[in-house]
mmCIF file of C-alpha atoms in Angstrom:
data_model
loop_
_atom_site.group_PDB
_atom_site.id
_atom_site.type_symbol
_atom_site.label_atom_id
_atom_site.label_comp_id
_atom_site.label_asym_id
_atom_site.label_seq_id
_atom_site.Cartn_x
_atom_site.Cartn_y
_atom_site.Cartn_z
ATOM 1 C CA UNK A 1 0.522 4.514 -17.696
ATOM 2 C CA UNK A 2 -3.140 3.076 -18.690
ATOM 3 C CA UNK A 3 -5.475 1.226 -16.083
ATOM 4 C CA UNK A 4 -9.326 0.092 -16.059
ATOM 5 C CA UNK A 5 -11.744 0.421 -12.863
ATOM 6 C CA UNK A 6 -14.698 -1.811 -12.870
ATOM 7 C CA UNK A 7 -17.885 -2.160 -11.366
ATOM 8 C CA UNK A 8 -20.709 -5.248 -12.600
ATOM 9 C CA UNK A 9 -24.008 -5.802 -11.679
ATOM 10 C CA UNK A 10 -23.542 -7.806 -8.940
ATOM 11 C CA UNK A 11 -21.421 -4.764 -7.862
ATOM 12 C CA UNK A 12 -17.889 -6.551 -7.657
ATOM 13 C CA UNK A 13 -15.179 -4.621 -8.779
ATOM 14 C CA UNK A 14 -11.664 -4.958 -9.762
ATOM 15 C CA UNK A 15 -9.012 -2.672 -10.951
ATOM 16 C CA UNK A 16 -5.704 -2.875 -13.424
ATOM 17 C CA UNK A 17 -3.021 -0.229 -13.884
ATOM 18 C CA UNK A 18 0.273 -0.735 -16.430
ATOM 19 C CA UNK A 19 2.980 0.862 -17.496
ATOM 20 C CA UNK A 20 5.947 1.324 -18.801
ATOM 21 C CA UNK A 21 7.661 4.052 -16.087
ATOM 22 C CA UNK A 22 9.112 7.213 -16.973
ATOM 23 C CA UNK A 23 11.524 8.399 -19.616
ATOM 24 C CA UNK A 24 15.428 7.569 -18.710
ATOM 25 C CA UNK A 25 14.735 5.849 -15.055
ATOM 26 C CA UNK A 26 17.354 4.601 -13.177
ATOM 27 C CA UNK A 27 17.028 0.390 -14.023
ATOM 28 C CA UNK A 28 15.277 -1.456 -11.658
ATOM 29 C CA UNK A 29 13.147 1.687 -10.556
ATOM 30 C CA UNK A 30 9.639 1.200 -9.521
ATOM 31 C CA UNK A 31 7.167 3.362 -9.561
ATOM 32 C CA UNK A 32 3.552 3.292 -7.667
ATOM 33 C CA UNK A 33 1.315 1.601 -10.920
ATOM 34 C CA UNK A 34 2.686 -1.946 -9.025
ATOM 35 C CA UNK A 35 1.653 -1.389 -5.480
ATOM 36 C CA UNK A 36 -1.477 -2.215 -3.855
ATOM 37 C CA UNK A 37 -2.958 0.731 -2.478
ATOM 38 C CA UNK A 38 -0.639 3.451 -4.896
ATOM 39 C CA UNK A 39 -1.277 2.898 -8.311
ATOM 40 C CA UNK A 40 -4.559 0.554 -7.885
ATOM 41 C CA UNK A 41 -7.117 -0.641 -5.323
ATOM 42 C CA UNK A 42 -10.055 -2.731 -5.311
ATOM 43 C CA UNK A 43 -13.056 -3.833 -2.523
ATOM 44 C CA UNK A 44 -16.353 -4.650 -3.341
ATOM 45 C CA UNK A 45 -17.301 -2.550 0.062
ATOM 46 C CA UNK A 46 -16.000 0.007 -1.729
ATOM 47 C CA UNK A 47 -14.767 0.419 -4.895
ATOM 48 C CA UNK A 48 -12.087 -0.039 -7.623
ATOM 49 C CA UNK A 49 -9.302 3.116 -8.101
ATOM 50 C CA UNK A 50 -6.238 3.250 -10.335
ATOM 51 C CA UNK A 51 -4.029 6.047 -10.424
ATOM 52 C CA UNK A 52 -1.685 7.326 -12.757
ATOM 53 C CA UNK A 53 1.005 10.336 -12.361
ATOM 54 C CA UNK A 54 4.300 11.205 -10.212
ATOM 55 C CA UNK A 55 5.274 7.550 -9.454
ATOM 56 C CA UNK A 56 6.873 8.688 -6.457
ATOM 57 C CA UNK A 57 4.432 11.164 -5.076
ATOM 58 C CA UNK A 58 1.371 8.632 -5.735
ATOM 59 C CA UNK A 59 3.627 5.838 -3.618
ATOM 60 C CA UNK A 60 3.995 8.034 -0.397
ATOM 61 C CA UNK A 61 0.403 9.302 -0.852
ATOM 62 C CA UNK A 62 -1.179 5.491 -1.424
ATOM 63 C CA UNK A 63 -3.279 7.594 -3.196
ATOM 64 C CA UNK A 64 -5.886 4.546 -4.419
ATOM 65 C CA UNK A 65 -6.215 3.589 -1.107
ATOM 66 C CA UNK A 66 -6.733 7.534 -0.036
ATOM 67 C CA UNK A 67 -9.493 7.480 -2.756
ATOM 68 C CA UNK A 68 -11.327 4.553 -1.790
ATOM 69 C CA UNK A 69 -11.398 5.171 2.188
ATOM 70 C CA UNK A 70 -12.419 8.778 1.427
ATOM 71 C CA UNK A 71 -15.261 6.547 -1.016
ATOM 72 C CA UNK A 72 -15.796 4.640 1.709
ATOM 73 C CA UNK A 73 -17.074 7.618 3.724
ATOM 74 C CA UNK A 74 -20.076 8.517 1.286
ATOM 75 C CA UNK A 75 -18.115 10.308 -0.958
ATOM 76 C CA UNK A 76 -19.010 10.125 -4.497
ATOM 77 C CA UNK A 77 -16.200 9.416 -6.646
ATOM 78 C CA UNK A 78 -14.839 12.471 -8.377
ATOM 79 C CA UNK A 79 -15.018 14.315 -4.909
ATOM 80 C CA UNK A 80 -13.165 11.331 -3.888
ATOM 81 C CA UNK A 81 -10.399 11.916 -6.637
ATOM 82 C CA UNK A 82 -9.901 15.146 -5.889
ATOM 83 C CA UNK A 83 -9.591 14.645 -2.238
ATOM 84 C CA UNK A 84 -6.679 12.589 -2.920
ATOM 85 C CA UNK A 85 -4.997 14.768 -5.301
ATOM 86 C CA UNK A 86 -5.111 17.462 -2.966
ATOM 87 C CA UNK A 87 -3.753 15.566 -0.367
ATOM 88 C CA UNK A 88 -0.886 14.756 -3.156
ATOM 89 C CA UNK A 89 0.121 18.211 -4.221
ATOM 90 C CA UNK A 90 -0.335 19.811 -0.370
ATOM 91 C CA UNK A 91 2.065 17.260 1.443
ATOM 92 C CA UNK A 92 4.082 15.775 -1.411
ATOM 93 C CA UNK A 93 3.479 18.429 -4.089
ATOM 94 C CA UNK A 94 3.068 15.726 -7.035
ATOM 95 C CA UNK A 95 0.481 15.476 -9.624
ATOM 96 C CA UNK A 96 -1.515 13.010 -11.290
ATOM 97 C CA UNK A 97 -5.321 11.487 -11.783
ATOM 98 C CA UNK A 98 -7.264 8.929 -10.818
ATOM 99 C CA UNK A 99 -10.040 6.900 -12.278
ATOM 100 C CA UNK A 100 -12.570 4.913 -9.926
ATOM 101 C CA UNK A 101 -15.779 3.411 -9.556
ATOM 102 C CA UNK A 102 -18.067 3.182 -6.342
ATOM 103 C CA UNK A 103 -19.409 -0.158 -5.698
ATOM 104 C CA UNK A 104 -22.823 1.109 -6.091
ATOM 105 C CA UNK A 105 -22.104 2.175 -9.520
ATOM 106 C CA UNK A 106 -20.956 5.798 -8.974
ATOM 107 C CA UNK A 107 -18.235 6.794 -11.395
ATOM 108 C CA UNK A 108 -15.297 9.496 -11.641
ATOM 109 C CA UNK A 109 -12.282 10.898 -12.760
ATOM 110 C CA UNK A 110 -9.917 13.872 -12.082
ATOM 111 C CA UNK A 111 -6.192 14.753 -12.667
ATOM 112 C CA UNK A 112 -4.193 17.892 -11.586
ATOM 113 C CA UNK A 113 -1.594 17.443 -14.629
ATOM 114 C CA UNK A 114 -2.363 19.022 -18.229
ATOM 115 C CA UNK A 115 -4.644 16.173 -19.191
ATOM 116 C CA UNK A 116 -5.329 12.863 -19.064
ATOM 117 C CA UNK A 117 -7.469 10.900 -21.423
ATOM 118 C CA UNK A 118 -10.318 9.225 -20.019
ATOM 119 C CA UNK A 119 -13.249 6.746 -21.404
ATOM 120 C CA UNK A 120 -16.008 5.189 -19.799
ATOM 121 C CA UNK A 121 -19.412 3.403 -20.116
ATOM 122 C CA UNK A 122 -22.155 2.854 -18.634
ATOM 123 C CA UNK A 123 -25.996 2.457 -19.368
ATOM 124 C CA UNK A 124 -24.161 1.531 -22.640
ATOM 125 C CA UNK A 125 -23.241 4.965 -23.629
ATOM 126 C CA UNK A 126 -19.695 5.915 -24.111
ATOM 127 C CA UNK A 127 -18.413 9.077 -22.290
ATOM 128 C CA UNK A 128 -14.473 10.345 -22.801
ATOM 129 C CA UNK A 129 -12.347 13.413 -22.774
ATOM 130 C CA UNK A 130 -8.973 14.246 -22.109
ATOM 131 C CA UNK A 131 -8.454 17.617 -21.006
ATOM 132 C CA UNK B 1 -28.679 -4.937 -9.180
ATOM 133 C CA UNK B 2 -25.717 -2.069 -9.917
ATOM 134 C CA UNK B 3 -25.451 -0.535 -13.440
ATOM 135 C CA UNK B 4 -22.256 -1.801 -14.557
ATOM 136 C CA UNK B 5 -19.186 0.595 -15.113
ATOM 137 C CA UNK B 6 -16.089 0.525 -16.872
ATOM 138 C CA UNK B 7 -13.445 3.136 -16.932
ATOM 139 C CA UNK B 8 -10.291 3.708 -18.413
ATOM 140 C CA UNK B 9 -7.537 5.906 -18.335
ATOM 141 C CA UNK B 10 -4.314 6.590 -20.562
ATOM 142 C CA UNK B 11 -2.088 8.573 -18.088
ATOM 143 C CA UNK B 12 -2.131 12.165 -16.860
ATOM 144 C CA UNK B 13 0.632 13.818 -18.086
ATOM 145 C CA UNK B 14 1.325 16.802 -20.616
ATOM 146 C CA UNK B 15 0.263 15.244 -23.630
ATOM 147 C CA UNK B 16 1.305 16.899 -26.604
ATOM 148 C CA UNK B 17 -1.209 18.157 -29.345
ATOM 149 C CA UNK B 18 -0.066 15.591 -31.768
ATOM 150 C CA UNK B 19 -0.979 12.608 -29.590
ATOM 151 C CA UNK B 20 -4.845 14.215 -28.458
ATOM 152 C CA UNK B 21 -6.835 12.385 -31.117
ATOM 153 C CA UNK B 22 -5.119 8.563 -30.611
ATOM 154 C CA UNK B 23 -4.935 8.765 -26.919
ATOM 155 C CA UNK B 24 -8.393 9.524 -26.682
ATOM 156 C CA UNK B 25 -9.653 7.040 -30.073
ATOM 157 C CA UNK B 26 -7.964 4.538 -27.828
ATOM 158 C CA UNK B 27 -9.314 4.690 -24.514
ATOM 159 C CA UNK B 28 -12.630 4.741 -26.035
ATOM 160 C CA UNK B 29 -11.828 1.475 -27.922
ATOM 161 C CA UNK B 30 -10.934 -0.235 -24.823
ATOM 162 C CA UNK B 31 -13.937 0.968 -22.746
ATOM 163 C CA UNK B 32 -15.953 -0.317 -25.105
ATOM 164 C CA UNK B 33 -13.940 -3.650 -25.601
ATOM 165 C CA UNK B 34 -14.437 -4.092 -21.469
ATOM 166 C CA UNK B 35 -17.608 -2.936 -21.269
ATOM 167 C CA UNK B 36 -18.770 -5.628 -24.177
ATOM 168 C CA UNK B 37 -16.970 -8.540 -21.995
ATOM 169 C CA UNK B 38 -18.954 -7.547 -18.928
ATOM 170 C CA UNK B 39 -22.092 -7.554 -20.942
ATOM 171 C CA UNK B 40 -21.263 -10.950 -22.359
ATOM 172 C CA UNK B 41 -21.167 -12.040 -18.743
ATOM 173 C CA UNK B 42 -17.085 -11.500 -18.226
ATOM 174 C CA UNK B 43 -16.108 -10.963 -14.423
ATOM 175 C CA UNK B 44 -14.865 -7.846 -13.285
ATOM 176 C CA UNK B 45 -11.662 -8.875 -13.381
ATOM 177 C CA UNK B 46 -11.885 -10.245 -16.853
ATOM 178 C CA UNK B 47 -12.709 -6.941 -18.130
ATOM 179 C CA UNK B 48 -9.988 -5.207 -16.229
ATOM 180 C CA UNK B 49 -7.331 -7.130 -17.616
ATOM 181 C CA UNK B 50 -9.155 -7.278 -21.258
ATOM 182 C CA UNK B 51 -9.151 -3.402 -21.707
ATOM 183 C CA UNK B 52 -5.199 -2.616 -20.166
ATOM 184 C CA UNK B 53 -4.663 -5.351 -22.265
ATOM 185 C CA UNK B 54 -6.400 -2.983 -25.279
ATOM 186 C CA UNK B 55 -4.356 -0.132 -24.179
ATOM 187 C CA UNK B 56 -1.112 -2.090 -23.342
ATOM 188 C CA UNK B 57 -1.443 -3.014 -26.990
ATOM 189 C CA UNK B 58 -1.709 0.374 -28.334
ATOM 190 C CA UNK B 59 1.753 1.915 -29.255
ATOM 191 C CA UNK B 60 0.086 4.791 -28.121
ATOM 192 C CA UNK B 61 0.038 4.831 -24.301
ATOM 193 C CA UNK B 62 3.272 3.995 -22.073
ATOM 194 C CA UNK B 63 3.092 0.720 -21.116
ATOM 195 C CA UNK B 64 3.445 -2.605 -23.179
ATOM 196 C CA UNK B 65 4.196 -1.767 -26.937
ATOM 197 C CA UNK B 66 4.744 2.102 -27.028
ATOM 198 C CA UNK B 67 6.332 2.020 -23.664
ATOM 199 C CA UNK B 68 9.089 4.671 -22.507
ATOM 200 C CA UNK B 69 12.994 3.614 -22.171
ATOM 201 C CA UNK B 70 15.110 3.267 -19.126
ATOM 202 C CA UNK B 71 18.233 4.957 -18.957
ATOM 203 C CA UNK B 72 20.128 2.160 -20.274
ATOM 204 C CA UNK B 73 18.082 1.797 -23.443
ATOM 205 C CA UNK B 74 15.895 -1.276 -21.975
ATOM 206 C CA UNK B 75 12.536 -1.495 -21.450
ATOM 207 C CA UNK B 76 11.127 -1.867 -17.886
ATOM 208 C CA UNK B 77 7.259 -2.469 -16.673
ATOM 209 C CA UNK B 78 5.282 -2.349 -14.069
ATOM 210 C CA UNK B 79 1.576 -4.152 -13.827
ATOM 211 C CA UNK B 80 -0.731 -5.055 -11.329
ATOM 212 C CA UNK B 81 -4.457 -6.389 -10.966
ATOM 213 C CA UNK B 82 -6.827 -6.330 -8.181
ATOM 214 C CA UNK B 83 -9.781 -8.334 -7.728
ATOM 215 C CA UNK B 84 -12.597 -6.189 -4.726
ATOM 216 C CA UNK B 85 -14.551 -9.447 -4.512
ATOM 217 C CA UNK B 86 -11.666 -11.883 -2.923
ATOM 218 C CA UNK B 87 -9.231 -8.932 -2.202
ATOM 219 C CA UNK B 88 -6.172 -10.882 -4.441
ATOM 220 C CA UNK B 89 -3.887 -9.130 -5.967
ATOM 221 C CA UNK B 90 -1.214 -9.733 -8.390
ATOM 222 C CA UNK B 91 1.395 -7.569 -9.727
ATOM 223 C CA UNK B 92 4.663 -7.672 -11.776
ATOM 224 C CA UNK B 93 7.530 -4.894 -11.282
ATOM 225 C CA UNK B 94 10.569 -4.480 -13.382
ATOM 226 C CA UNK B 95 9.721 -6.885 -15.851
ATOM 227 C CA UNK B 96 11.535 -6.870 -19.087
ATOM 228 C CA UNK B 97 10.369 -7.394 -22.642
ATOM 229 C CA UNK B 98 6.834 -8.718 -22.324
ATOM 230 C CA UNK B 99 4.262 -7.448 -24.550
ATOM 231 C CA UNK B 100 1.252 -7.359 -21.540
ATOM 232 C CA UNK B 101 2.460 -7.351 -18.076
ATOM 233 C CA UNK B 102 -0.650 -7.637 -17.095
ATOM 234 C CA UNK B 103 -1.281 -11.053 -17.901
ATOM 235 C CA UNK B 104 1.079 -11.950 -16.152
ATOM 236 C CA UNK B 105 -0.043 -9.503 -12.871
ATOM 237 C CA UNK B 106 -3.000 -11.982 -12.895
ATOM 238 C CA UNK B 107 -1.395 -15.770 -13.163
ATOM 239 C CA UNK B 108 0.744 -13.710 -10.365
ATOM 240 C CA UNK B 109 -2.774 -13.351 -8.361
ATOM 241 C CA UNK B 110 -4.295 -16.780 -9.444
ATOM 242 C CA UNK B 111 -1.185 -18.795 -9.611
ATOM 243 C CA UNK B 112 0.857 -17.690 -6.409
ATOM 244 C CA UNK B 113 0.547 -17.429 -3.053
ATOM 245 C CA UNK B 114 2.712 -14.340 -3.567
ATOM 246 C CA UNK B 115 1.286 -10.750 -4.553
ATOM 247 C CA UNK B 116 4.734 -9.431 -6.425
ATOM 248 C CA UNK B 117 7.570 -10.669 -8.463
ATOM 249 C CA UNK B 118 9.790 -8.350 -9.729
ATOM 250 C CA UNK B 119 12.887 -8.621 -12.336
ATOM 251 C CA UNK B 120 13.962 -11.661 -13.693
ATOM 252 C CA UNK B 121 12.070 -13.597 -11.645
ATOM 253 C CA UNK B 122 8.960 -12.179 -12.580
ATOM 254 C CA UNK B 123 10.185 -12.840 -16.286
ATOM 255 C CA UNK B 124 10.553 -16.473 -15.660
ATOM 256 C CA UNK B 125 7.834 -16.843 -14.205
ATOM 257 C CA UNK B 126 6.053 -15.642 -16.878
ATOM 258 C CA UNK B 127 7.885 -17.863 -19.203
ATOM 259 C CA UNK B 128 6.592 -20.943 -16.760
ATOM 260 C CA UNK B 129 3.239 -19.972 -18.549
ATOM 261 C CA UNK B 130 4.380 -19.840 -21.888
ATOM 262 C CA UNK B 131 5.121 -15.447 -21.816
ATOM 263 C CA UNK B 132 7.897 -15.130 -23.012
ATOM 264 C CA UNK B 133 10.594 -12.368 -23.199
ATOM 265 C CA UNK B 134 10.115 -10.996 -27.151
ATOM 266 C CA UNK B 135 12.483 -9.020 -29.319
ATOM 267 C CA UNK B 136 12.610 -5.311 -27.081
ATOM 268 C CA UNK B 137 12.224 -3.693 -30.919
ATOM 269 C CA UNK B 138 8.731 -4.855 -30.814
ATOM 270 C CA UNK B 139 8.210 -2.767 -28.174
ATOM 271 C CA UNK B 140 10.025 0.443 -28.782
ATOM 272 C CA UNK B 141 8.123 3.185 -30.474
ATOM 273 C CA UNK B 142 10.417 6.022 -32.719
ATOM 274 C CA UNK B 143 8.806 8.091 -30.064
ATOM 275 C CA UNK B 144 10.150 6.750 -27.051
ATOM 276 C CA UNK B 145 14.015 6.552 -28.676
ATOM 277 C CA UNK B 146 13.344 10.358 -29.378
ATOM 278 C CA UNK B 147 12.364 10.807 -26.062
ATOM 279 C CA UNK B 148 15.205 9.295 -24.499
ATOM 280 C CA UNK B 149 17.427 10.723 -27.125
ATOM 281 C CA UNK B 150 16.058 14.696 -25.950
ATOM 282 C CA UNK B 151 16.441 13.850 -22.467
ATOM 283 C CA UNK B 152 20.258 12.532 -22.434
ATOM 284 C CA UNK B 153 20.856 15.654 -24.719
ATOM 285 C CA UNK B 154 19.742 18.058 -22.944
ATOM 286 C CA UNK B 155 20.950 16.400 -19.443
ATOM 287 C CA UNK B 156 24.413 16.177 -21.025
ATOM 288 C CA UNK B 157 24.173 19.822 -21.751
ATOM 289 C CA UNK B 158 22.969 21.294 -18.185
ATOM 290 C CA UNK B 159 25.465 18.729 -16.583
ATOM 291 C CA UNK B 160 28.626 19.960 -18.899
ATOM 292 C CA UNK B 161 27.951 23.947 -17.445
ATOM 293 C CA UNK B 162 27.818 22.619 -14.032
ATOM 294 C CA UNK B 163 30.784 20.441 -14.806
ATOM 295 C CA UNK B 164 33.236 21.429 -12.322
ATOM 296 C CA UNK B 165 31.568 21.095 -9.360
ATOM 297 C CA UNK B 166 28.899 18.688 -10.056
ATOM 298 C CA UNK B 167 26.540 21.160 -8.910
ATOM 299 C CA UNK B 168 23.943 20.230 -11.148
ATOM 300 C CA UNK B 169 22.864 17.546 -9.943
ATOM 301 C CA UNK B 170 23.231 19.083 -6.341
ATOM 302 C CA UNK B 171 20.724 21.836 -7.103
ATOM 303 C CA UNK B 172 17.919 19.397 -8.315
ATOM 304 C CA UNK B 173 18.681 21.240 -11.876
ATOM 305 C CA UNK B 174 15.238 21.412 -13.762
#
């Protein structure tokens, strides 16, 4: 799975999130990266989210939208992130990460899988990792 | 005024040593490839869809070219795009063949009243706008047959112990 948050000056935002499933699913499975609110979310009173991780777990979670209300609180966004993993692995027990932006420019990742690589810019300096 | 951000991800999962260095030389080519379309004045949405584009395109990363086989041997996406400003969203599920599902996620958004399409419709669709279905060997990595390859062996091989009584599958075998 691969997906892009966004934030511009004007402080619009928009999100993206593809993917190609997992390895030997049943045809005509779905996972979350599709649906609004699972595997992305985007509102310029908030903030832009997409998720990647346990298709299922991240469906029954709507873990972007659990990410951006818990952004929508004051929460910055890694605390965000990590809110909504938690919630993930407690109730569902699934894993993943999430990448997001705040509408006021805030910016954050997290996973609770091995890694996840990650990129980002802003002030025009390029930050990444992956584990 | 908001300092701009753009962010990209290439999937949590386990992945392997072998794949570090790519996975991460190619999330920082497509934050970089969004971040120069905002600063050329691109939307935000334009610069969502230009870097999954980046990474759909990068045999790299599951999803687009390099992604990961059904069981059937086919290959199967998922997409969608979001714009914050209008609150439209597009999305594409179960689409077959298509080198970036997200492109069509958008015309999805911006053509449509609708918000999904899914399967063949969502493939004919596309081809309405001139995406069309391409050779599924395009898309398939060496990795992703070897992938599929480990898990029906191994699968065969728990299932065969349990064979009698099916209980394999029963007990959620891991």
């Amino acid at each position: 799975t691969v997906g892009c948050a966004v934030v511009d000056q004007k402080g619009q935002t928009a999100c993206a999130t593809s993917t190609g499933g997992i390895t030997a699913k049943m045809p005509g499975r779905v996972g979350d990266s599709p649906i609004i609110g699972a595997g992305g979310y985007a509102d310029d009173e908030v903030g832009a989210v997409s998720t990647t991780g346990c298709g299922e777990a991240i469906m029954k979670a709507c873990l972007a939208r659990h990410v951006a209300t818990v952004m929508g609180t004051g929460q910055d966004a890694v605390s965000a992130i990590k809110n909504g993993l938690n919630h993930m692995e407690s109730r569902i027990n699934g894993f993943g990460g999430a990448i997001a932006v705040s509408c006021k420019g805030d910016v954050g990742m997290h996973f609770s899988t091995p890694r996840m690589p990650w990129a980002y810019v802003r002030l025009g300096k390029l930050h990444y990792g992956i584990h | 005024m908001v300092e701009p951000v753009v962010i990209v991800h290439g999937g949590a999962w386990a992945v392997p040593e072998r794949l570090w260095s790519d996975s991460v030389d190619g999330v920082k080519t497509a934050a970089l490839h969004g971040y120069e379309i905002l600063r050329k004045g691109g939307s935000a949405v334009d610069v969502a869809e230009a870097a999954v584009i980046s990474l759909e395109d990068n045999p790299v990363f599951d999803a687009g070219t390099g992604s990961v086989l059904t069981f059937d041997e086919q290959v199967e996406m998922d997409a969608i795009i979001m714009n914050g400003t209008t609150m439209e969203a597009g999305a594409v599920a179960a689409i077959r063949n298509i080198p970036n599902p997200v492109k069509v996620a958008r015309l999805v958004m911006e053509k449509t009243p609708h918000v999904m399409l899914a399967g063949e419709g969502a493939n004919k669709f596309a081809a309405q706008y001139g995406i069309n279905e391409v050779d599924k060997d395009l898309l398939i990595t060496p990795y992703a047959k070897e992938e599929l390859a480990e898990y029906k062996k191994y699968t065969n091989a728990v299932y065969c112990l349990f064979n009698k009584t099916d209980n394999a599958k029963q007990m959620g075998h891991d």
